[in-house]
């Protein structure tokens, strides 16, 4: 079950009392009128520390009149760290309540031993580090109340400051340019010079391409001339059409000039 008190009972840390059994020590009860303080240490040494195991939603169903308590006490302001009510003030479970009372009365070792049975035990002491140390440094219930009120006032003032800072930041952001609006960027001298260099380099590349085109055309003319020269030479050295050596039987003789032209095509 989720009952932390019964888990501690199974571990042998605490024992469960019947309804009419008497607990002569400090008993944490929502019906108490006094806050636990270091001044209650003697009660704890004589009768131990206990708590009423009940649901926060069913306090009206608890038979308070049948319970016998030595020194009923309330807890000062604390924040829960258990898995059910994490971060909620004054919503501690049984284990957290007993550990807090032990810590405030000066039994820090015993308090940490109780919470060692729960995964959120270290978190409970970390979340309430400042208030637990403050309560433990007090001498009486009155000092605990004074410290509690001062802590809550400081926390409230800090919360207001954070709210005002957030509101001021929101007002300042109204004058800012929207993030989705295109912004013009200032050009630097080195950027402009680099662009000029790019333009010049592109012109050089165009000129180089033009020169390459001219050279390519010149090479084509040379190749055409070179192809034509052997044709003229062949025409000069070719035998006459009527010569029997120019064509064999059953073949048609093709003049060399015509053969070269066909091959060129």
Tab-separated table of C-alpha atoms in Angstrom:
chain	number	residue	atom	x	y	z
A	1	UNK	CA	0.000	0.000	0.000
A	2	UNK	CA	0.937	3.686	-0.154
A	3	UNK	CA	0.798	4.077	3.658
A	4	UNK	CA	4.314	5.014	4.702
A	5	UNK	CA	3.522	4.329	8.376
A	6	UNK	CA	2.603	0.720	7.730
A	7	UNK	CA	5.732	0.276	5.639
A	8	UNK	CA	7.833	1.484	8.566
A	9	UNK	CA	5.935	-0.939	10.836
A	10	UNK	CA	6.778	-3.837	8.510
A	11	UNK	CA	10.416	-2.765	8.659
A	12	UNK	CA	10.309	-2.748	12.463
A	13	UNK	CA	11.021	0.977	12.718
A	14	UNK	CA	7.755	1.860	14.487
A	15	UNK	CA	4.881	-0.044	16.051
A	16	UNK	CA	1.159	0.409	15.492
A	17	UNK	CA	-0.940	1.288	18.554
A	18	UNK	CA	-4.585	0.448	19.017
A	19	UNK	CA	-7.147	3.212	19.227
A	20	UNK	CA	-7.274	3.295	23.052
A	21	UNK	CA	-3.551	2.767	23.619
A	22	UNK	CA	-1.709	5.690	25.148
A	23	UNK	CA	1.254	7.418	23.501
A	24	UNK	CA	2.913	9.524	26.180
A	25	UNK	CA	5.396	11.256	23.899
A	26	UNK	CA	5.024	13.809	21.118
A	27	UNK	CA	2.091	12.904	18.872
A	28	UNK	CA	1.653	14.747	15.576
A	29	UNK	CA	-2.030	15.481	15.160
A	30	UNK	CA	-3.999	17.886	12.939
A	31	UNK	CA	-6.199	18.640	15.933
A	32	UNK	CA	-3.312	19.967	18.055
A	33	UNK	CA	-2.911	23.654	18.884
A	34	UNK	CA	0.831	23.898	19.628
A	35	UNK	CA	3.722	23.600	17.136
A	36	UNK	CA	6.504	21.126	17.760
A	37	UNK	CA	9.811	22.740	18.785
A	38	UNK	CA	13.167	21.807	20.297
A	39	UNK	CA	11.559	22.424	23.704
A	40	UNK	CA	9.598	19.171	23.246
A	41	UNK	CA	12.745	17.081	23.287
A	42	UNK	CA	12.110	15.794	26.819
A	43	UNK	CA	8.654	14.492	25.879
A	44	UNK	CA	10.188	12.559	22.984
A	45	UNK	CA	12.884	11.058	25.197
A	46	UNK	CA	10.291	9.761	27.655
A	47	UNK	CA	7.470	8.572	25.389
A	48	UNK	CA	8.797	8.598	21.836
A	49	UNK	CA	7.304	10.236	18.753
A	50	UNK	CA	4.066	9.197	17.090
A	51	UNK	CA	1.577	10.403	14.519
A	52	UNK	CA	-2.061	9.836	13.681
A	53	UNK	CA	-2.327	7.733	10.532
A	54	UNK	CA	-5.326	9.068	8.630
A	55	UNK	CA	-6.240	10.517	5.264
A	56	UNK	CA	-6.223	14.281	4.780
A	57	UNK	CA	-9.583	13.920	3.044
A	58	UNK	CA	-11.236	12.048	5.950
A	59	UNK	CA	-10.176	13.991	9.027
A	60	UNK	CA	-13.795	14.415	10.113
A	61	UNK	CA	-14.190	10.628	10.375
A	62	UNK	CA	-11.335	10.139	12.861
A	63	UNK	CA	-12.512	9.422	16.466
A	64	UNK	CA	-10.254	12.026	18.088
A	65	UNK	CA	-11.970	11.797	21.459
A	66	UNK	CA	-10.934	8.167	21.888
A	67	UNK	CA	-7.223	8.843	21.350
A	68	UNK	CA	-4.855	9.337	24.303
A	69	UNK	CA	-1.892	11.567	23.519
A	70	UNK	CA	0.839	12.823	25.794
A	71	UNK	CA	1.831	15.991	23.916
A	72	UNK	CA	-0.166	16.570	20.709
A	73	UNK	CA	1.707	18.840	18.322
A	74	UNK	CA	1.394	20.453	14.917
A	75	UNK	CA	4.194	20.677	12.369
A	76	UNK	CA	5.371	24.093	11.134
A	77	UNK	CA	5.525	24.928	7.431
A	78	UNK	CA	7.122	22.121	5.442
A	79	UNK	CA	6.869	20.853	1.875
A	80	UNK	CA	6.074	17.270	0.966
A	81	UNK	CA	8.470	15.244	-1.180
A	82	UNK	CA	6.521	11.983	-1.398
A	83	UNK	CA	5.275	10.640	-4.714
A	84	UNK	CA	1.635	11.536	-4.052
A	85	UNK	CA	1.869	15.147	-2.854
A	86	UNK	CA	5.305	16.223	-4.070
A	87	UNK	CA	5.840	19.969	-3.774
A	88	UNK	CA	2.653	20.613	-1.807
A	89	UNK	CA	2.997	22.456	1.507
A	90	UNK	CA	1.755	20.771	4.671
A	91	UNK	CA	0.816	17.536	2.847
A	92	UNK	CA	3.376	15.261	4.500
A	93	UNK	CA	2.806	11.558	4.932
A	94	UNK	CA	3.436	9.684	8.200
A	95	UNK	CA	7.122	8.990	7.569
A	96	UNK	CA	7.854	12.594	6.584
A	97	UNK	CA	5.959	13.919	9.619
A	98	UNK	CA	7.826	11.712	12.102
A	99	UNK	CA	11.189	12.471	10.479
A	100	UNK	CA	10.496	16.226	10.531
A	101	UNK	CA	9.544	16.181	14.205
A	102	UNK	CA	12.653	14.198	15.102
A	103	UNK	CA	14.856	16.593	13.117
A	104	UNK	CA	13.367	19.724	14.718
A	105	UNK	CA	13.835	18.293	18.247
A	106	UNK	CA	17.488	17.545	17.527
A	107	UNK	CA	17.307	13.849	16.601
A	108	UNK	CA	18.773	14.298	13.129
A	109	UNK	CA	20.375	10.849	12.894
A	110	UNK	CA	17.094	9.138	13.791
A	111	UNK	CA	15.215	11.343	11.325
A	112	UNK	CA	17.464	10.366	8.411
A	113	UNK	CA	17.240	6.724	9.464
A	114	UNK	CA	13.444	6.838	9.166
A	115	UNK	CA	13.571	8.365	5.662
A	116	UNK	CA	16.278	5.956	4.489
A	117	UNK	CA	13.519	3.433	3.778
A	118	UNK	CA	12.077	5.636	1.001
A	119	UNK	CA	13.527	6.651	-2.341
A	120	UNK	CA	12.428	10.259	-1.830
A	121	UNK	CA	14.059	10.446	1.613
A	122	UNK	CA	17.093	12.539	0.565
A	123	UNK	CA	14.836	14.806	-1.498
A	124	UNK	CA	12.677	15.570	1.545
A	125	UNK	CA	15.642	16.889	3.513
A	126	UNK	CA	16.951	18.798	0.507
A	127	UNK	CA	13.633	20.530	-0.232
A	128	UNK	CA	13.183	21.542	3.424
A	129	UNK	CA	16.845	22.164	4.186
A	130	UNK	CA	16.510	25.843	5.128
A	131	UNK	CA	13.365	25.601	7.239
A	132	UNK	CA	14.453	22.468	9.103
A	133	UNK	CA	17.750	24.091	10.056
A	134	UNK	CA	15.905	27.235	11.128
A	135	UNK	CA	13.376	25.382	13.270
A	136	UNK	CA	16.113	23.322	14.901
A	137	UNK	CA	17.994	26.491	15.897
A	138	UNK	CA	15.004	27.832	17.836
A	139	UNK	CA	14.535	27.390	21.587
A	140	UNK	CA	10.760	27.486	21.958
A	141	UNK	CA	7.484	27.255	20.112
A	142	UNK	CA	7.263	31.060	19.944
A	143	UNK	CA	10.610	31.268	18.152
A	144	UNK	CA	9.536	28.565	15.726
A	145	UNK	CA	6.436	30.603	14.872
A	146	UNK	CA	8.499	33.760	14.384
A	147	UNK	CA	10.940	31.956	12.098
A	148	UNK	CA	8.076	30.381	10.139
A	149	UNK	CA	6.324	33.721	9.587
A	150	UNK	CA	9.569	35.414	8.533
A	151	UNK	CA	10.381	32.617	6.089
A	152	UNK	CA	6.927	32.738	4.494
A	153	UNK	CA	7.058	36.548	4.204
A	154	UNK	CA	10.467	36.394	2.509
A	155	UNK	CA	9.277	33.674	0.131
A	156	UNK	CA	6.205	35.732	-0.779
A	157	UNK	CA	8.304	38.859	-1.413
A	158	UNK	CA	10.659	36.870	-3.613
A	159	UNK	CA	7.721	35.527	-5.587
A	160	UNK	CA	6.411	39.084	-6.137
A	161	UNK	CA	9.856	40.207	-7.319
A	162	UNK	CA	9.995	37.402	-9.843
A	163	UNK	CA	6.529	38.320	-11.087
A	164	UNK	CA	7.480	41.994	-11.465
A	165	UNK	CA	10.682	41.064	-13.296
A	166	UNK	CA	8.761	38.846	-15.694
A	167	UNK	CA	6.234	41.642	-16.337
A	168	UNK	CA	9.015	44.149	-17.003
A	169	UNK	CA	10.635	41.755	-19.428
A	170	UNK	CA	7.308	41.365	-21.241
A	171	UNK	CA	6.934	45.169	-21.545
A	172	UNK	CA	10.441	45.496	-22.943
A	173	UNK	CA	9.817	42.818	-25.504
A	174	UNK	CA	6.970	44.867	-27.032
A	175	UNK	CA	9.518	47.362	-28.407
A	176	UNK	CA	11.613	44.656	-29.958
A	177	UNK	CA	11.417	43.832	-33.645
A	178	UNK	CA	9.379	40.675	-34.365
A	179	UNK	CA	11.512	37.619	-34.938
A	180	UNK	CA	9.680	36.727	-38.151
A	181	UNK	CA	10.411	40.138	-39.720
A	182	UNK	CA	13.252	40.258	-42.211
A	183	UNK	CA	16.120	42.389	-41.007
A	184	UNK	CA	18.737	44.176	-43.089
A	185	UNK	CA	22.262	43.482	-42.057
A	186	UNK	CA	24.999	46.092	-42.130
A	187	UNK	CA	27.698	45.257	-44.621
A	188	UNK	CA	31.297	45.296	-43.522
A	189	UNK	CA	34.201	46.660	-45.556
A	190	UNK	CA	35.811	43.279	-45.830
A	191	UNK	CA	32.562	41.840	-47.217
A	192	UNK	CA	32.326	44.536	-49.929
A	193	UNK	CA	35.939	44.064	-50.945
A	194	UNK	CA	35.483	40.338	-51.110
A	195	UNK	CA	32.464	40.773	-53.413
A	196	UNK	CA	34.530	43.065	-55.712
A	197	UNK	CA	37.181	40.393	-55.816
A	198	UNK	CA	34.518	37.868	-56.728
A	199	UNK	CA	33.283	40.109	-59.588
A	200	UNK	CA	36.818	40.581	-60.903
A	201	UNK	CA	37.514	36.886	-60.689
A	202	UNK	CA	34.285	36.165	-62.559
A	203	UNK	CA	35.324	38.628	-65.311
A	204	UNK	CA	38.683	36.904	-65.562
A	205	UNK	CA	36.912	33.586	-65.867
A	206	UNK	CA	34.684	34.949	-68.665
A	207	UNK	CA	37.721	36.288	-70.521
A	208	UNK	CA	39.477	32.982	-70.089
A	209	UNK	CA	36.461	31.178	-71.463
A	210	UNK	CA	36.401	33.555	-74.440
A	211	UNK	CA	40.071	32.940	-75.125
A	212	UNK	CA	39.510	29.241	-74.877
A	213	UNK	CA	36.649	29.540	-77.393
A	214	UNK	CA	38.833	31.480	-79.845
A	215	UNK	CA	41.640	28.976	-79.460
A	216	UNK	CA	39.186	26.148	-79.979
A	217	UNK	CA	37.930	27.750	-83.211
A	218	UNK	CA	41.515	28.222	-84.382
A	219	UNK	CA	42.275	24.596	-83.689
A	220	UNK	CA	39.221	23.569	-85.716
A	221	UNK	CA	40.452	25.610	-88.677
A	222	UNK	CA	43.865	24.031	-88.399
A	223	UNK	CA	42.369	20.562	-88.292
A	224	UNK	CA	40.264	21.306	-91.366
A	225	UNK	CA	43.330	22.559	-93.200
A	226	UNK	CA	45.318	19.546	-92.155
A	227	UNK	CA	42.590	17.247	-93.434
A	228	UNK	CA	42.447	19.091	-96.752
A	229	UNK	CA	46.165	18.939	-97.458
A	230	UNK	CA	46.382	15.132	-97.701
A	231	UNK	CA	43.379	15.168	-100.011
A	232	UNK	CA	45.157	17.500	-102.422
A	233	UNK	CA	48.257	15.344	-102.253
A	234	UNK	CA	46.227	12.223	-102.964
A	235	UNK	CA	44.591	13.922	-105.938
A	236	UNK	CA	47.972	14.763	-107.425
A	237	UNK	CA	49.357	11.267	-106.928
A	238	UNK	CA	46.194	9.371	-107.936
A	239	UNK	CA	46.180	7.529	-111.254
A	240	UNK	CA	43.800	8.435	-114.063
A	241	UNK	CA	40.269	7.040	-114.095
A	242	UNK	CA	40.815	5.165	-117.383
A	243	UNK	CA	43.832	3.319	-116.024
A	244	UNK	CA	43.078	-0.352	-115.502
A	245	UNK	CA	45.174	-0.309	-112.341
A	246	UNK	CA	42.756	2.194	-110.688
A	247	UNK	CA	39.875	-0.281	-110.428
A	248	UNK	CA	39.464	-4.012	-110.423
A	249	UNK	CA	36.927	-6.034	-112.252
A	250	UNK	CA	33.404	-5.567	-110.975
A	251	UNK	CA	34.377	-2.522	-108.857
A	252	UNK	CA	33.679	1.157	-109.345
A	253	UNK	CA	36.654	3.411	-108.787
A	254	UNK	CA	36.019	6.353	-106.394
A	255	UNK	CA	38.293	9.365	-106.770
A	256	UNK	CA	40.421	9.983	-103.651
A	257	UNK	CA	39.033	13.484	-103.180
A	258	UNK	CA	35.493	12.094	-103.076
A	259	UNK	CA	36.552	9.350	-100.632
A	260	UNK	CA	38.047	11.915	-98.226
A	261	UNK	CA	34.979	14.091	-98.425
A	262	UNK	CA	32.752	11.133	-97.623
A	263	UNK	CA	34.879	10.167	-94.699
A	264	UNK	CA	34.795	13.749	-93.442
A	265	UNK	CA	31.051	13.754	-93.581
